[in-house]
Amino acid sequence: DIVVAVIDTGVDYTHPDLASNMWVNPPEFGGTPGVDDDGNGYVDDIYGADTVYPDGDPQDDHGHGTHVAGIVAAQASNGVGGVGVAYNAKIMALKAAQYSGVLSSSDIAEAIYYAVDKGADVINMSFGGYVRSSVEEDAMAVAFGQAVLVAAAGNDSLVNLPCQPPSDDMYPAAYNGVVSVSAVGA
């Protein structure tokens, strides 16, 4: 019953390792095609939303978000690919990255608000940058009371300190209340 919102380049919700583990938005799934049945501004947002080109189709056109979703919740015992660390979790797909993989603070914040509104338990952000954003920080402050916030530390061999100088902090991992994840060793 755990819902993990993957804010990234989208998710290939038809992927054989992910299709059965996709979160479904009931009002849209059982609603009228072409209509915003839940009144949230996204038409037919069955598996999540695209905040870059605001619509209800979070299909991945880059690959990174699908990769991340697979690490989280790839189906177990289906004879396809690997298995996710939380293979019983549901993935809410939130496309906040352009085709190039670049994300804007406003698209990230909108995806966070969507995840909060739809009840995500965990919000995963496997991206980062060196610029602090009050727009992102405000959205995360709202989400903090409801969801576990997880972000990539950046893996640039730099120290991440919570919202303090120096300017080499990686955001969103350096924001207060965010679980920062990094790799160590080779």
Tab-separated table of C-alpha atoms in Angstrom:
chain	number	residue	atom	x	y	z
A	1	ASP	CA	0.000	0.000	0.000
A	2	ILE	CA	3.059	2.297	-0.092
A	3	VAL	CA	2.964	4.859	-2.910
A	4	VAL	CA	6.303	6.212	-4.107
A	5	ALA	CA	6.097	9.327	-6.253
A	6	VAL	CA	9.036	9.307	-8.670
A	7	ILE	CA	9.699	12.887	-9.771
A	8	ASP	CA	11.960	12.555	-12.763
A	9	THR	CA	11.799	12.234	-16.562
A	10	GLY	CA	8.547	10.306	-16.300
A	11	VAL	CA	8.064	6.539	-16.115
A	12	ASP	CA	7.345	4.010	-18.847
A	13	TYR	CA	4.155	2.764	-17.227
A	14	THR	CA	3.829	0.053	-19.919
A	15	HIS	CA	7.202	-1.519	-19.032
A	16	PRO	CA	6.660	-5.229	-18.205
A	17	ASP	CA	8.554	-4.873	-14.900
A	18	LEU	CA	6.557	-1.801	-13.827
A	19	ALA	CA	3.055	-1.992	-15.356
A	20	SER	CA	1.536	-4.023	-12.519
A	21	ASN	CA	3.148	-1.797	-9.877
A	22	MET	CA	1.901	1.543	-11.160
A	23	TRP	CA	-0.231	3.703	-8.889
A	24	VAL	CA	-3.659	4.393	-10.404
A	25	ASN	CA	-5.717	7.540	-9.877
A	26	PRO	CA	-9.233	6.055	-9.397
A	27	PRO	CA	-11.342	9.063	-10.509
A	28	GLU	CA	-9.429	9.260	-13.805
A	29	PHE	CA	-9.079	5.507	-14.359
A	30	GLY	CA	-12.825	5.016	-14.075
A	31	GLY	CA	-13.668	8.422	-15.532
A	32	THR	CA	-14.535	9.840	-18.919
A	33	PRO	CA	-11.656	9.978	-21.443
A	34	GLY	CA	-10.671	13.547	-22.292
A	35	VAL	CA	-12.198	14.944	-19.079
A	36	ASP	CA	-10.472	16.116	-15.896
A	37	ASP	CA	-12.596	13.852	-13.689
A	38	ASP	CA	-10.838	14.737	-10.424
A	39	GLY	CA	-10.702	18.489	-11.154
A	40	ASN	CA	-6.973	18.893	-10.507
A	41	GLY	CA	-6.072	20.522	-13.826
A	42	TYR	CA	-4.689	17.371	-15.458
A	43	VAL	CA	-6.847	15.499	-17.953
A	44	ASP	CA	-6.635	11.690	-17.771
A	45	ASP	CA	-3.830	11.634	-15.171
A	46	ILE	CA	-4.238	7.925	-14.601
A	47	TYR	CA	-0.648	7.066	-13.589
A	48	GLY	CA	0.538	10.536	-12.579
A	49	ALA	CA	1.168	13.802	-14.406
A	50	ASP	CA	3.549	15.740	-16.625
A	51	THR	CA	4.269	19.149	-15.084
A	52	VAL	CA	6.523	20.296	-17.958
A	53	TYR	CA	3.813	20.198	-20.627
A	54	PRO	CA	0.939	20.161	-18.174
A	55	ASP	CA	-1.044	17.078	-19.046
A	56	GLY	CA	-1.909	13.703	-17.619
A	57	ASP	CA	0.689	11.656	-19.510
A	58	PRO	CA	3.912	11.083	-17.546
A	59	GLN	CA	5.404	8.725	-20.176
A	60	ASP	CA	9.214	8.741	-19.998
A	61	ASP	CA	10.983	10.057	-23.108
A	62	HIS	CA	14.464	9.993	-21.584
A	63	GLY	CA	14.820	6.743	-19.605
A	64	HIS	CA	16.167	7.967	-16.264
A	65	GLY	CA	12.792	8.000	-14.483
A	66	THR	CA	11.997	4.469	-15.648
A	67	HIS	CA	15.417	3.336	-14.391
A	68	VAL	CA	14.740	4.908	-10.980
A	69	ALA	CA	11.229	3.426	-10.810
A	70	GLY	CA	12.707	-0.003	-11.566
A	71	ILE	CA	15.186	0.297	-8.702
A	72	VAL	CA	12.281	1.158	-6.429
A	73	ALA	CA	9.523	-1.219	-7.507
A	74	ALA	CA	10.368	-3.546	-10.396
A	75	GLN	CA	8.079	-6.558	-10.089
A	76	ALA	CA	9.457	-9.706	-8.449
A	77	SER	CA	9.246	-13.270	-9.810
A	78	ASN	CA	8.023	-12.360	-13.289
A	79	GLY	CA	11.074	-13.579	-15.231
A	80	VAL	CA	11.767	-10.071	-16.578
A	81	GLY	CA	14.746	-7.902	-15.651
A	82	GLY	CA	15.581	-7.472	-11.969
A	83	VAL	CA	13.582	-6.790	-8.858
A	84	GLY	CA	13.004	-3.514	-7.047
A	85	VAL	CA	13.961	-2.919	-3.428
A	86	ALA	CA	10.275	-2.311	-2.644
A	87	TYR	CA	8.678	-4.580	-5.247
A	88	ASN	CA	5.247	-4.359	-3.591
A	89	ALA	CA	5.169	-0.538	-3.686
A	90	LYS	CA	3.148	1.447	-6.217
A	91	ILE	CA	4.868	4.027	-8.437
A	92	MET	CA	3.232	7.415	-9.034
A	93	ALA	CA	4.892	8.789	-12.187
A	94	LEU	CA	5.641	12.507	-12.171
A	95	LYS	CA	7.382	13.931	-15.197
A	96	ALA	CA	9.106	17.180	-14.208
A	97	ALA	CA	12.069	16.942	-16.594
A	98	GLN	CA	12.323	18.052	-20.177
A	99	TYR	CA	13.425	15.598	-22.880
A	100	SER	CA	17.035	16.636	-22.233
A	101	GLY	CA	16.719	15.677	-18.574
A	102	VAL	CA	16.796	19.295	-17.335
A	103	LEU	CA	14.343	20.213	-14.570
A	104	SER	CA	13.009	23.623	-13.498
A	105	SER	CA	12.145	24.543	-9.918
A	106	SER	CA	8.543	25.368	-10.816
A	107	ASP	CA	7.994	21.963	-12.479
A	108	ILE	CA	9.579	20.176	-9.502
A	109	ALA	CA	7.402	22.104	-7.039
A	110	GLU	CA	4.250	21.369	-9.048
A	111	ALA	CA	5.116	17.664	-9.038
A	112	ILE	CA	5.639	17.739	-5.264
A	113	TYR	CA	2.246	19.404	-4.757
A	114	TYR	CA	0.622	16.782	-7.022
A	115	ALA	CA	2.225	13.968	-4.993
A	116	VAL	CA	1.015	15.507	-1.734
A	117	ASP	CA	-2.501	16.042	-3.098
A	118	LYS	CA	-2.684	12.414	-4.262
A	119	GLY	CA	-1.363	10.983	-1.003
A	120	ALA	CA	2.142	9.747	-1.864
A	121	ASP	CA	3.954	8.171	1.093
A	122	VAL	CA	7.439	8.728	-0.333
A	123	ILE	CA	8.605	11.385	-2.796
A	124	ASN	CA	11.767	10.376	-4.654
A	125	MET	CA	13.915	12.988	-6.426
A	126	SER	CA	16.942	11.393	-8.114
A	127	PHE	CA	18.364	14.638	-9.434
A	128	GLY	CA	20.180	17.633	-8.097
A	129	GLY	CA	21.700	21.016	-8.722
A	130	TYR	CA	23.752	23.631	-6.919
A	131	VAL	CA	21.096	26.347	-6.757
A	132	ARG	CA	18.779	26.675	-3.781
A	133	SER	CA	15.150	27.414	-4.716
A	134	SER	CA	12.569	28.875	-2.360
A	135	VAL	CA	9.849	27.506	-4.667
A	136	GLU	CA	11.125	23.947	-4.194
A	137	GLU	CA	11.801	24.496	-0.498
A	138	ASP	CA	8.245	25.752	0.107
A	139	ALA	CA	6.771	22.728	-1.695
A	140	MET	CA	8.933	20.364	0.342
A	141	ALA	CA	7.884	22.057	3.577
A	142	VAL	CA	4.263	21.239	2.678
A	143	ALA	CA	5.182	17.652	1.732
A	144	PHE	CA	7.335	17.035	4.815
A	145	GLY	CA	4.334	16.502	7.088
A	146	GLN	CA	2.912	13.800	4.851
A	147	ALA	CA	5.684	12.051	2.950
A	148	VAL	CA	9.248	10.874	3.331
A	149	LEU	CA	11.388	13.034	1.041
A	150	VAL	CA	14.337	11.273	-0.624
A	151	ALA	CA	16.880	12.908	-2.939
A	152	ALA	CA	20.162	12.117	-4.647
A	153	ALA	CA	23.188	13.627	-2.909
A	154	GLY	CA	24.781	14.309	-6.273
A	155	ASN	CA	27.696	11.948	-5.926
A	156	ASP	CA	30.182	14.705	-6.781
A	157	SER	CA	32.345	13.885	-3.741
A	158	LEU	CA	31.188	17.077	-2.036
A	159	VAL	CA	29.739	17.431	1.458
A	160	ASN	CA	26.010	18.209	1.692
A	161	LEU	CA	25.066	20.305	4.695
A	162	PRO	CA	21.444	21.244	5.416
A	163	CYS	CA	20.740	24.597	3.767
A	164	GLN	CA	23.995	26.324	4.694
A	165	PRO	CA	26.907	27.741	2.746
A	166	PRO	CA	29.100	26.799	0.946
A	167	SER	CA	27.455	26.974	-2.432
A	168	ASP	CA	28.547	23.438	-3.315
A	169	ASP	CA	25.509	21.950	-1.529
A	170	MET	CA	23.414	19.731	-3.778
A	171	TYR	CA	19.686	20.491	-3.809
A	172	PRO	CA	17.106	19.112	-3.126
A	173	ALA	CA	19.257	16.724	-1.019
A	174	ALA	CA	20.608	19.557	1.188
A	175	TYR	CA	17.182	20.870	2.220
A	176	ASN	CA	16.086	20.216	5.781
A	177	GLY	CA	13.913	17.133	6.183
A	178	VAL	CA	15.239	15.347	3.093
A	179	VAL	CA	16.853	11.913	3.271
A	180	SER	CA	19.980	12.279	1.143
A	181	VAL	CA	21.211	9.173	-0.662
A	182	SER	CA	24.653	8.758	-2.187
A	183	ALA	CA	27.017	6.104	-3.430
A	184	VAL	CA	30.297	5.362	-1.711
A	185	GLY	CA	33.279	3.574	-3.193
A	186	ALA	CA	33.439	2.119	-6.666
